[in-house]
Coordinates of C-alpha atoms in Angstrom, one line a residue:
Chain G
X16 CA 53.3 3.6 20.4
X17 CA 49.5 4.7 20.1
X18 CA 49.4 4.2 16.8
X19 CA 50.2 0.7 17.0
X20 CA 47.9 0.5 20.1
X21 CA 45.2 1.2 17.5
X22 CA 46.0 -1.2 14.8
X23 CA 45.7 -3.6 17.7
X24 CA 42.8 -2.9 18.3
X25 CA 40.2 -6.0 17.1
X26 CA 36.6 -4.5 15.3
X27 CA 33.9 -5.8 14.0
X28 CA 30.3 -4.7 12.8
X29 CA 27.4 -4.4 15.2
X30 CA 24.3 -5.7 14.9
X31 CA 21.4 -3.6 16.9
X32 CA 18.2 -4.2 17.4
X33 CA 15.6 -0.9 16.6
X34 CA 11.9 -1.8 17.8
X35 CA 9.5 -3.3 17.9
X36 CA 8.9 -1.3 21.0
X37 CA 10.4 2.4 19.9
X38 CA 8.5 5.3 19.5
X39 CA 10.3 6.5 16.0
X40 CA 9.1 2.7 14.1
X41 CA 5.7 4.5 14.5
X42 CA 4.2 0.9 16.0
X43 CA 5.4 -2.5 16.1
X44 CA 7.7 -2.3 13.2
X45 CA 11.6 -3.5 13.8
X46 CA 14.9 -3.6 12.1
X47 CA 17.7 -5.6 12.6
X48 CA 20.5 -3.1 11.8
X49 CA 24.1 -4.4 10.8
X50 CA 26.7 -1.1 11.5
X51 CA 30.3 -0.5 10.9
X52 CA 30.8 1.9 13.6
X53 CA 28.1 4.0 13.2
X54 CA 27.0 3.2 9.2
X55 CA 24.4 1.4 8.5
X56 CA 25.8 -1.8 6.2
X57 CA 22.5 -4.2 6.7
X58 CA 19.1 -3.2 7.3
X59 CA 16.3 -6.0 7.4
X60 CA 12.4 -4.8 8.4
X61 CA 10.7 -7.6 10.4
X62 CA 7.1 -7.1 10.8
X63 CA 4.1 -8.9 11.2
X64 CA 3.6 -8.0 14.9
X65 CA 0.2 -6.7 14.2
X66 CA -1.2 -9.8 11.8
X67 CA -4.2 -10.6 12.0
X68 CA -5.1 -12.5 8.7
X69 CA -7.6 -9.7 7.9
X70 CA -8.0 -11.1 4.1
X71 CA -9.1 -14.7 6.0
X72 CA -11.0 -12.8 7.9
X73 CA -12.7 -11.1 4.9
X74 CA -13.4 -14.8 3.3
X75 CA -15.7 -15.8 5.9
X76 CA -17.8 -12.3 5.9
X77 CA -20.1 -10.8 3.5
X78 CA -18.7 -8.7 1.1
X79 CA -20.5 -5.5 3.0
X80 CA -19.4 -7.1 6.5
X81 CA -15.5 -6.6 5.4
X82 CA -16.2 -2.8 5.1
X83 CA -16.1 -2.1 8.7
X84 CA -12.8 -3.8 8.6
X85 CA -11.0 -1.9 5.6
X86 CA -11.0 0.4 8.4
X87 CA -8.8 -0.6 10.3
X88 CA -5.8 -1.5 7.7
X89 CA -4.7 2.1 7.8
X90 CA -6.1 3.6 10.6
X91 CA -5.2 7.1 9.8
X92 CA -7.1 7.2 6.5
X93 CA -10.4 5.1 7.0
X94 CA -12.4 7.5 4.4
X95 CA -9.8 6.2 1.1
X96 CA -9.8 2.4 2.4
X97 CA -13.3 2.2 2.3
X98 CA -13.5 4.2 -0.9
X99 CA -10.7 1.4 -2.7
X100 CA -12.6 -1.7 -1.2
X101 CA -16.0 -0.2 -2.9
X102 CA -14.4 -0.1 -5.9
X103 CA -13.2 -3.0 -6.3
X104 CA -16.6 -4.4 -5.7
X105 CA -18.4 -2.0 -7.8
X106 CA -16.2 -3.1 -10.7
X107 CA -17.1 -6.9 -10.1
X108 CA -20.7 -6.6 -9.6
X109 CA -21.1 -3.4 -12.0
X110 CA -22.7 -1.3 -9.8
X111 CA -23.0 2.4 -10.6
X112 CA -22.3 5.3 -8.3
X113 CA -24.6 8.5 -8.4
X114 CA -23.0 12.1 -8.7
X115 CA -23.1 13.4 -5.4
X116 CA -21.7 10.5 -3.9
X117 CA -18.9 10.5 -6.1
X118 CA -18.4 14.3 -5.3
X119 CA -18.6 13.8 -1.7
X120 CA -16.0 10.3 -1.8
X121 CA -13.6 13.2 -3.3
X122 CA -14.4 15.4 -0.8
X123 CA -13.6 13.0 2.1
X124 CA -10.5 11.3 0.5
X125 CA -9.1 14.8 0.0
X126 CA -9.9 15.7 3.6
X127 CA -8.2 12.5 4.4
X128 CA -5.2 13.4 2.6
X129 CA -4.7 16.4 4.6
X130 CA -5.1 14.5 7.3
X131 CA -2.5 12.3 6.5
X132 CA 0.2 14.4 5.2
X133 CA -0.5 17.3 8.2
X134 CA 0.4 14.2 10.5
X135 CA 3.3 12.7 8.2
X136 CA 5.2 16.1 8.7
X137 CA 4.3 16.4 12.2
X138 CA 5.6 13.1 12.7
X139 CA 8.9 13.5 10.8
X140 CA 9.9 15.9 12.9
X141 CA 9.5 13.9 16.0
X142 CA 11.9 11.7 14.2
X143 CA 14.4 14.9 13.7
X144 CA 14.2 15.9 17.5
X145 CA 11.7 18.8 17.6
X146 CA 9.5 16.9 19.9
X147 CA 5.8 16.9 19.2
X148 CA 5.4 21.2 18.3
X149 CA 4.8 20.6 14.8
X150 CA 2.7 17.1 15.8
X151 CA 0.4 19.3 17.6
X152 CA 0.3 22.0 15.0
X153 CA -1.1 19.0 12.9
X154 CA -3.6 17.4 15.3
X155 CA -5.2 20.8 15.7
X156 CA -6.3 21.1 12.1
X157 CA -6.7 17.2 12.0
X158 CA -9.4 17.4 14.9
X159 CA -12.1 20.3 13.0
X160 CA -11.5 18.0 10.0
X161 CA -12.5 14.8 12.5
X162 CA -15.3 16.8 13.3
X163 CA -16.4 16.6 9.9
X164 CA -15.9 12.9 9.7
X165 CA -17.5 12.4 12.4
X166 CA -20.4 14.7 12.0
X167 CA -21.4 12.7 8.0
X168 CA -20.3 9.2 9.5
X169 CA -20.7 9.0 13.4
X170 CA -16.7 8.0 13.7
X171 CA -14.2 9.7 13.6
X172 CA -11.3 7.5 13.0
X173 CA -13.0 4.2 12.0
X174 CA -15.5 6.0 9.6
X175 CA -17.1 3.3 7.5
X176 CA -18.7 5.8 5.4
X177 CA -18.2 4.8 2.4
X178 CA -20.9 2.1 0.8
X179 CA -21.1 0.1 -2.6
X180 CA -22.6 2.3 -5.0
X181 CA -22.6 5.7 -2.9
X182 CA -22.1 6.8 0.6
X183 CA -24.1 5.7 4.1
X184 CA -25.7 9.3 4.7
X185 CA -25.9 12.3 3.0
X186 CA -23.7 15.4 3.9
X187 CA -25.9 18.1 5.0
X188 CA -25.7 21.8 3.9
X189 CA -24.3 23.0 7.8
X190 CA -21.4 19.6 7.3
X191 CA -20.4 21.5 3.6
X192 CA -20.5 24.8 5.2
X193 CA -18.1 23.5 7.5
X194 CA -16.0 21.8 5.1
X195 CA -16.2 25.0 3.3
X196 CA -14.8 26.9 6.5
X197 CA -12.0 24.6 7.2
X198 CA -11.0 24.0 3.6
X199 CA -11.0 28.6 3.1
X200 CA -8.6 28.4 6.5
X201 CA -6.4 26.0 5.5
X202 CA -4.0 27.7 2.9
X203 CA -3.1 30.3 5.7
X204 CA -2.0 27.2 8.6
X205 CA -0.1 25.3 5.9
X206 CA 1.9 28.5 4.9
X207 CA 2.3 28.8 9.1
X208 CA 3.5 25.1 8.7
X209 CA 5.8 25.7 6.0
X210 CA 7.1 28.6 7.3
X211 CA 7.9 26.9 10.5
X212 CA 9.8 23.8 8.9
X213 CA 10.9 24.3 4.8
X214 CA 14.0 26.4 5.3
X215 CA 14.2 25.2 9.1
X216 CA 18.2 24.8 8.9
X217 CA 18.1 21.7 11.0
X218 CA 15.4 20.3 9.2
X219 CA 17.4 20.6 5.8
X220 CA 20.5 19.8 7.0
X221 CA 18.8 16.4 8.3
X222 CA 17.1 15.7 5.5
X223 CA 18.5 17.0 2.6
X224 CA 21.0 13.7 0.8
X225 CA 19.9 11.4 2.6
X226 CA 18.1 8.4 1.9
X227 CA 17.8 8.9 -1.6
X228 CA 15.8 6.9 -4.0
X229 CA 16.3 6.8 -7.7
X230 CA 13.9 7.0 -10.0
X231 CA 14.3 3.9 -11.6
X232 CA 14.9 1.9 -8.7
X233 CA 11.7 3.3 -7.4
X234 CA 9.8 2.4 -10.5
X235 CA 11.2 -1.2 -10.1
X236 CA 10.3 -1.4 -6.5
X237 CA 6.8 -0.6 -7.0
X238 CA 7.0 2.2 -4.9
X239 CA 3.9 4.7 -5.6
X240 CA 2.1 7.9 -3.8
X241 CA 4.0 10.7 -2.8
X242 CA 7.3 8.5 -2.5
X243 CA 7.6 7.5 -6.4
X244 CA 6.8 11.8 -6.8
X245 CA 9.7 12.7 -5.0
X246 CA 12.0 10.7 -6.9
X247 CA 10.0 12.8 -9.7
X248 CA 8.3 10.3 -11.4
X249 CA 5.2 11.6 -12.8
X250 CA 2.7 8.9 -12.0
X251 CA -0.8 10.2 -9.6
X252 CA -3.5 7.6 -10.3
X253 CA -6.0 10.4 -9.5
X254 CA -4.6 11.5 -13.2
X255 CA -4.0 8.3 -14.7
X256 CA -7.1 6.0 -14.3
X257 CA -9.3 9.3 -13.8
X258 CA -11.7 7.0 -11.3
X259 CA -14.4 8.8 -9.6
X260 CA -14.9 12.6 -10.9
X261 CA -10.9 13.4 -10.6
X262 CA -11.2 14.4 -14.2
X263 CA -13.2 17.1 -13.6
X264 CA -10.9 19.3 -11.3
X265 CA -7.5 21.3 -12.5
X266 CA -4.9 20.9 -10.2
X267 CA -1.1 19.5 -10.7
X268 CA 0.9 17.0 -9.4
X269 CA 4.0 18.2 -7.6
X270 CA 7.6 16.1 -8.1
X271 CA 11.0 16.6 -6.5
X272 CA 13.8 16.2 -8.0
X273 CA 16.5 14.6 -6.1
X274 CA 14.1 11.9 -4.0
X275 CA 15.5 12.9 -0.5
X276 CA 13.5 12.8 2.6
X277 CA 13.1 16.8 2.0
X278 CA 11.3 16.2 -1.2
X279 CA 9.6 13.1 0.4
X280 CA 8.6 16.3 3.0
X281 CA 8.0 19.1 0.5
X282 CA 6.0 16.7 -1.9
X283 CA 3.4 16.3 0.8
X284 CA 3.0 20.2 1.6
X285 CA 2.6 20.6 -2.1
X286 CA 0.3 18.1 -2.1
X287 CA -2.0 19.6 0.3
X288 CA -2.0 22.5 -1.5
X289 CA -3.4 20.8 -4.2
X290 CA -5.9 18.8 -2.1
X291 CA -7.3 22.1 -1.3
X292 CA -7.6 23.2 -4.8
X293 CA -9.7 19.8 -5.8
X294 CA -11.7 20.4 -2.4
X295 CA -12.7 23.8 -3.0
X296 CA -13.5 22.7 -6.7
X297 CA -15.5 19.9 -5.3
X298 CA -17.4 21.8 -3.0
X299 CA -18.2 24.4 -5.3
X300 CA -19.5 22.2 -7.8
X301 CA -21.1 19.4 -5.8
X302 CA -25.0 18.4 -7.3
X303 CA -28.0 17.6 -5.9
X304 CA -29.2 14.3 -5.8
X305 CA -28.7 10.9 -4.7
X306 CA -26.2 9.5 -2.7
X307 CA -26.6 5.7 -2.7
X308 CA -28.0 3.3 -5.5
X309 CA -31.0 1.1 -4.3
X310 CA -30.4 -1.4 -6.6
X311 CA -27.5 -2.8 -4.4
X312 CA -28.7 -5.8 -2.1
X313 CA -27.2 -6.3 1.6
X314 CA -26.8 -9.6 0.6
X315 CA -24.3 -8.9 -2.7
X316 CA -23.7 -11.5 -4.7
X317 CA -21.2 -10.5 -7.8
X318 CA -21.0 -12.7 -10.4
X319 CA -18.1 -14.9 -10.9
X320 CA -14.9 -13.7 -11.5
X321 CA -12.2 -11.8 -10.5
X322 CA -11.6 -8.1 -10.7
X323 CA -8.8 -5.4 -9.3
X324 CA -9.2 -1.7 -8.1
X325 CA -6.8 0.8 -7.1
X326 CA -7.1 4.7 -5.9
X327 CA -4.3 7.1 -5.1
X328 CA -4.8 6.8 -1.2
X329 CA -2.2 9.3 0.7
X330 CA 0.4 6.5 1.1
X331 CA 0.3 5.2 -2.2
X332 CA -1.5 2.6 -4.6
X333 CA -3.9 1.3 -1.8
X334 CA -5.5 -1.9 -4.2
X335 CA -7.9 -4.5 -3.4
X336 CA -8.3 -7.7 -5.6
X337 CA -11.5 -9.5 -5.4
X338 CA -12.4 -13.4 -6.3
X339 CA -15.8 -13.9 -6.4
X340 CA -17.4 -17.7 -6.7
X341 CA -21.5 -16.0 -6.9
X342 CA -21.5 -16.7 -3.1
X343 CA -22.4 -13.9 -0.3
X344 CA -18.6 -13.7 0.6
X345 CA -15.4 -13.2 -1.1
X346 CA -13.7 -16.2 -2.8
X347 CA -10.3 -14.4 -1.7
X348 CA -10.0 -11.2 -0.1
X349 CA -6.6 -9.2 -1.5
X350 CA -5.5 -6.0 0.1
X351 CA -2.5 -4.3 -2.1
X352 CA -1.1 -2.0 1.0
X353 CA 1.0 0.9 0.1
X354 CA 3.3 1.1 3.1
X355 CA 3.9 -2.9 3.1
X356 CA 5.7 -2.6 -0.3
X357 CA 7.2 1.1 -0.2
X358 CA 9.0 -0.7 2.6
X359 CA 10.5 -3.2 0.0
X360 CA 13.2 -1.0 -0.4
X361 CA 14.2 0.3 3.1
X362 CA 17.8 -1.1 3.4
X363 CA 18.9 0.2 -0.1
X364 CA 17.8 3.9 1.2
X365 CA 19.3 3.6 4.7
X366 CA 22.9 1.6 3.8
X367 CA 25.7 4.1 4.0
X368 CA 23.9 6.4 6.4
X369 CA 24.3 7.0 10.6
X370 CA 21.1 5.0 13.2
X371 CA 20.1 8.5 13.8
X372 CA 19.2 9.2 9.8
X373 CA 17.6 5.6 9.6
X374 CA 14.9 6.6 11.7
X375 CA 14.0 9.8 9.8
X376 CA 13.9 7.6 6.3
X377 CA 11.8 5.4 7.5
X378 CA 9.4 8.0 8.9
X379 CA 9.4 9.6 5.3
X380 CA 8.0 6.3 3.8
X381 CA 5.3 6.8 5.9
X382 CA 4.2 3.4 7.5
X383 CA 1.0 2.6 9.4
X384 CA 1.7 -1.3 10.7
X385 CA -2.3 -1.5 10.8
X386 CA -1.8 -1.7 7.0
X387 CA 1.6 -3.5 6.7
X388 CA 0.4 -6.5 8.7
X389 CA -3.1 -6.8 7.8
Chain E
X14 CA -3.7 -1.2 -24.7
X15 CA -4.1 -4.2 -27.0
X16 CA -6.8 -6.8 -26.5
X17 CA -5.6 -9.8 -24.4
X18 CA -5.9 -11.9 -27.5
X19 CA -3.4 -9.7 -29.2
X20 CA -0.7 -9.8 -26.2
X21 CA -1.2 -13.4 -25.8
X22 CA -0.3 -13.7 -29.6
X23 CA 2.8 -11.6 -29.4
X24 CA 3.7 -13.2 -26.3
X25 CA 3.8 -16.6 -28.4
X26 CA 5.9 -15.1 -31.6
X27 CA 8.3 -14.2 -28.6
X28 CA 8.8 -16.8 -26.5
X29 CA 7.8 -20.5 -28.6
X30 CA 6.1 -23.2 -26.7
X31 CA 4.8 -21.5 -24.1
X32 CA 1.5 -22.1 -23.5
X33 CA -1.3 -19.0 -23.0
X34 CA -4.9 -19.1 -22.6
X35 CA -6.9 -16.1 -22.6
X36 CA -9.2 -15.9 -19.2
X37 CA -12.3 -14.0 -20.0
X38 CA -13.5 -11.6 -17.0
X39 CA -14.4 -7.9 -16.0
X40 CA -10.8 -7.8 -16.4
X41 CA -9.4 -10.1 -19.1
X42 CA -5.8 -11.8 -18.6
X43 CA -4.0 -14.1 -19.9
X44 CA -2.9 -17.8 -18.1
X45 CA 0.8 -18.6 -18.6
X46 CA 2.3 -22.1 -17.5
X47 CA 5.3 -21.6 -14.8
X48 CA 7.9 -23.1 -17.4
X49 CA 7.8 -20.0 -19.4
X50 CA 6.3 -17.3 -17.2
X51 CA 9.8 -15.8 -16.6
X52 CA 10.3 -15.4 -20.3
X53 CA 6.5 -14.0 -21.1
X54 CA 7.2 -11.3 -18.0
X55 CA 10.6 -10.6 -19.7
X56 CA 8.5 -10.0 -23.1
X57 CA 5.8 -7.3 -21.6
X58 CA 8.3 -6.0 -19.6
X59 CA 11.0 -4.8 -22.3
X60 CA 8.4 -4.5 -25.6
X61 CA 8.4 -1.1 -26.2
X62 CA 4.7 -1.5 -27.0
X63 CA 4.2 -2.2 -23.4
X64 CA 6.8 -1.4 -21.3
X65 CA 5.1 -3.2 -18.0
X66 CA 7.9 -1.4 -15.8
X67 CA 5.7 -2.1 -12.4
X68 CA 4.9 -5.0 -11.1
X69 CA 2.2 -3.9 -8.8
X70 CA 0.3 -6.5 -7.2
X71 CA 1.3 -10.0 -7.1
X72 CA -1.8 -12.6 -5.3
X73 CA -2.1 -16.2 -4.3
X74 CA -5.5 -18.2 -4.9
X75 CA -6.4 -21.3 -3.5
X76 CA -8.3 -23.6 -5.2
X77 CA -8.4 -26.9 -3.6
X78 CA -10.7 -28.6 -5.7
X79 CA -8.7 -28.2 -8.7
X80 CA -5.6 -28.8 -6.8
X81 CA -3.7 -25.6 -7.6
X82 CA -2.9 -22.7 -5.9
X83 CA -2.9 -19.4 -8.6
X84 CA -0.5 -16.6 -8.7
X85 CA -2.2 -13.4 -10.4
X86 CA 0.3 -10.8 -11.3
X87 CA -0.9 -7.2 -12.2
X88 CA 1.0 -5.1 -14.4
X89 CA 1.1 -1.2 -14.8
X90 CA 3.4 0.5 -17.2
X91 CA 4.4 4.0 -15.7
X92 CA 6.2 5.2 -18.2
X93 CA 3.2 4.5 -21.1
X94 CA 0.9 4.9 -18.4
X95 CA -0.7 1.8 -19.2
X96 CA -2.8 -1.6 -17.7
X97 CA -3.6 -3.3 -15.9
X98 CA -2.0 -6.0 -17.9
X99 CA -3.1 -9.4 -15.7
X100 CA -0.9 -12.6 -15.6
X101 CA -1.7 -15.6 -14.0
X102 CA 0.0 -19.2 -13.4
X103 CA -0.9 -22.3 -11.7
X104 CA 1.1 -24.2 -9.0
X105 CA 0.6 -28.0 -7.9
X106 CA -0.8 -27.1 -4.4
X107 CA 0.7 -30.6 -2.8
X108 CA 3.5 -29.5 -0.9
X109 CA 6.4 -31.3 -2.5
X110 CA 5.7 -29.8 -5.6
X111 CA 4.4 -26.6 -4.8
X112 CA 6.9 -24.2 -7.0
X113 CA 6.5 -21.0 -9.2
X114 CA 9.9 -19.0 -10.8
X115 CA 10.5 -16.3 -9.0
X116 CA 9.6 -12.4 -10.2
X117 CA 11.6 -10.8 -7.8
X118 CA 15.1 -10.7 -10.0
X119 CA 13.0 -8.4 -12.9
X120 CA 11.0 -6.8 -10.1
X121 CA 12.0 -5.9 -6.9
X122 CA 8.1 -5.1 -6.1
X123 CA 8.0 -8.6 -5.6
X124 CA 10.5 -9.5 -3.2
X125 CA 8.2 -9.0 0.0
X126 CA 4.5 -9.8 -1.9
X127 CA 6.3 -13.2 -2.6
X128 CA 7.5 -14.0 0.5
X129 CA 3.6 -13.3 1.7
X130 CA 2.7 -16.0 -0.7
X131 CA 5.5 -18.2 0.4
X132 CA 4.5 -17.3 4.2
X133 CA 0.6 -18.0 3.6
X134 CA 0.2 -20.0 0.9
X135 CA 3.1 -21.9 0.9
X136 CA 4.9 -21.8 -2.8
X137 CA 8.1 -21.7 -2.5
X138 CA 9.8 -19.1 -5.3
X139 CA 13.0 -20.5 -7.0
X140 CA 15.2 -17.9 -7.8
X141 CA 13.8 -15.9 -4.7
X142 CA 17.1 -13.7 -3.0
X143 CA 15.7 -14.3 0.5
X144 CA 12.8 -16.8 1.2
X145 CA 11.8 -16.4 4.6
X146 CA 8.6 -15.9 6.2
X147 CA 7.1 -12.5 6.3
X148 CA 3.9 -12.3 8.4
X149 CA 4.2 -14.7 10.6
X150 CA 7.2 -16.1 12.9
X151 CA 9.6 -18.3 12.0
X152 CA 8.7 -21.5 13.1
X153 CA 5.0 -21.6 12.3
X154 CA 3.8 -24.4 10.9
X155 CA 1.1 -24.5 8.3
X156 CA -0.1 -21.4 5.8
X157 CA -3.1 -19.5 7.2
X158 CA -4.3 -18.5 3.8
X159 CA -4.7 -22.0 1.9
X160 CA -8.8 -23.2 2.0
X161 CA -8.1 -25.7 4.2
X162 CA -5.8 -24.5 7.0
X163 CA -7.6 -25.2 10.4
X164 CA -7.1 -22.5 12.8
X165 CA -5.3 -23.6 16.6
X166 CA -7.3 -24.1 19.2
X167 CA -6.9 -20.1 21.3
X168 CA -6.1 -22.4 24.3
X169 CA -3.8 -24.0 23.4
X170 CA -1.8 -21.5 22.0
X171 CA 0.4 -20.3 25.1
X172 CA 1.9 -24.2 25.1
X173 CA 3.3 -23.6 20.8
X174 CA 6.8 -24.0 20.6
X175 CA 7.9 -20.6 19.1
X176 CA 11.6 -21.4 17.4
X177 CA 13.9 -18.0 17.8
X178 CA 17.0 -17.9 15.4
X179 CA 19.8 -16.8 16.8
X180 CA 20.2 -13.7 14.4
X181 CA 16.9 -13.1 16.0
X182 CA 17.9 -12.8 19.7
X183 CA 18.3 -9.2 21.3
X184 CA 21.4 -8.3 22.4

């Protein structure tokens, strides 16, 4: 009799509605989710809640009055915007960069890296439950490297440091002792970190098989930074195109193996670890000398053309592609943002898994909607 | 990497009748025509002398004066660890005709950098799995990005009809 009760029993698939206005789509990010009970079937990101036509924007500025700006795409990581956008312009309007400045941009895009993966991991475990422990954890070592920032650039978060050809300001000798302080600490807090979290049992049995990314797929999808790593593809741009002084420091580039949120997790720990390697390297070998070139005008004018830069920001490939007509602003303004297209391939990650485990891929990806929407 | 006059020349022993021009720059690249820029793609992508496995940045460019609107596609090869290879094609910017094959079959990179083109520069991409507007809503009229767009008036923006699908509505 139950049993044919059950067969009865209409069903058919669910479609919910996650965001824009949820604390785990880490800002105004939604999906529409399709479920069969509680699998996952359909996922579709919608964004574009936080447009603002910045490359429009960008058109009608000088090319210097867009740096303030580059800002603001990632929020998190100001220091390695700013560092891309220059660049991109260097390369158009062939401007050189002295030593020190190009020691001190590694310097600040590594610091900026720990930032950024400190917080990722902090983050991902708000996803899992463990409700802003580890997040604080993070923001404690994230605020004495602020005070750096904000001690060479007079921001913290919107630094705008970075300027064609160098750097705004010097760092002075009690700024690289700092550095020197924080970056000596920080082995000991991110063994604390790891020790807290990388055989956590929850944490693995959360994140362990699920959402998995092939390699290939990855490849395909354009997916780079620490997401294209953990699938264990061996591809750091820092190593590849060598830009800046990257070739000058020994340090290696860590891969996972299976492409699970845990290696998405455990790429990023390794990762620091080998920030603070290059940083100490860095700071150690950092010269004396100039830190901007006065031959750049306020008032750049490139010559015509067209040219692309990328670096390894902590997301991914952050790019900018430049147009220039020989006028004070940009012909056409192109951001290349790394969490925009990583999130190309949400759905295939997420089908076949629970809501619950949708929520933690995504905060693997590691999305900042400043950047996604422009 | 080979010189942009020596891709362009493979490129034409591969796929006949297609027609290449090399663009000089900081960066050279090479100008396909739409009718065979699936094919060329095809060509850098499996040559084993290239292997352009990622495509990594796909741009629109306005250029009303010439009446096109240009795609630039830039190409990295992860597994040679090579590039960028650059790519570009011109579209008839008058609406109607306003076209370009899409990437997104070879590439799944492209599926959401096309449908920003699509959303703010209006070329539609044949072949495209799912065409809809990215950045802004459905029901937006116009493509922010193209030269001569002219922004709304801020005041009158509270009276815009905003169309919701009904896929769209919350439960």
């Amino acid at each position: 009799m139950a049993a044919r009760r059950l067969a009865d029993l209409r069903t058919e698939q669910l479609s919910v509605n996650i965001g824009p206005q949820h604390p785990s789509t880490h800002g105004v990010f939604r999906m529409n989710v399709t479920l069969d009970g509680e699998t996952i079937v359909a996922l579709k990101p919608v964004v574009g809640y936080l447009h603002r036509n910045h490359e429009k924007l960008a058109e009608k500025m000088t090319y210097l009055g867009s740096m303030p700006y580059t800002d603001r795409l990632d929020y998190l990581t100001s220091m390695t915007n700013n560092w891309a956008y220059a660049l991109a312009v260097e390369k158009l309007a062939g401007i050189e960069v002295p030593e020190r400045a190009e020691y001190i941009r590694v310097i600040m895009a590594e610091l900026t890296r720990l930032v950024n993966h400190c917080l990722l991991v902090g983050f991902l475990t708000n996803d899992l439950g463990c409700f802003f422990t580890p997040v604080l954890y993070a923001f404690r070592e994230r605020e004495k490297i602020l005070d750096v920032f904000e001690d060479v650039s007079g921001s913290r978060m919107m630094c705008n440091y970075v300027r064609f050809g160098g750097v705004r300001v010097d760092m002075s000798a009690e700024a690289l002792d700092e550095t020197r302080r924080i970056v000596a600490a920080f082995p000991a807090f991110l063994d604390e970190f790891e020790k807290l979290l990388a055989e956590n049992e929850i944490l693995i049995q959360r994140c362990q098989n699920v959402g998995i990314l092939p390699a290939p797929l990855a490849i395909n999808a354009s997916i780079t930074g620490p997401m294209l790593r953990a699938s264990g593809v061996n591809y750091d741009i820092r190593k590849v195109d060598k830009y800046g002084v990257y070739d000058r420091f020994s340090w290696r580039v860590p891969l996972g193996t299976v492409g699970d949120v845990y290696d998405r997790y455990y790429v990023r720990v390794l990762e620091m670890r080998e920030s603070v390697k290059i940083l100490e390297q860095a700071l150690a070998q950092i010269p004396e000398g100039p830190v901007s070139n006065p031959k750049v005008n306020r008032m750049l004018k490139p010559p015509q053309g067209d040219a692309y830069a990328r670096i390894e920001g902590p997301k991914g490939e952050l790019g900018f592609y430049l147009v220039s007509d020989k006028s004070r602003n940009p012909y056409r303004y192109k951001v290349r943002p790394p969490s925009f297209i990583n999130l190309t391939i949400l759905e295939d990650m997420c089908i076949g898994h629970k809501v619950a485990d949708a929520v933690v891929i995504l905060g693997s990806v590691d999305i900042v909607l400043g950047e996604v929407d422009r | 990497m080979d010189a942009a006059e020596r891709v362009r020349e493979r490129i034409l022993a591969a796929v006949p009748g297609a027609e290449i021009e090399v663009v000089a720059g900081v960066q050279p690249s090479l100008r396909v025509d739409p009718a065979h820029l699936v094919a060329a793609v095809k060509f850098v992508k499996d040559d084993p002398d290239y292997r352009m496995d990622m495509c990594t940045c796909v741009s629109g460019v306005d250029y009303p004066d010439s009446g096109v609107i240009e795609i630039v596609y830039h190409f990295y090869s992860v597994e040679k660890r090579l590039g960028p290879m650059i790519l570009r094609t011109c579209v008839p910017r008058e609406e109607a005709r306003c076209e370009c094959p899409s990437l997104t079959p070879l590439y799944r990179g492209a599926e959401f950098q096309e449908r920003e083109i699509f959303d703010l520069f209006g070329v539609r991409f044949t072949g495209h799995p799912d065409l809809r507007r990215i950045l802004m809503w459905d029901g937006f009229v116009g493509h922010p990005m193209r030269k001569d767009y002219v922004p709304e008036d801020q005041d009158s923006l509270e009276d815009m009809e905003v169309a919701v699908r009904p896929e769209d509505t919350i439960n």
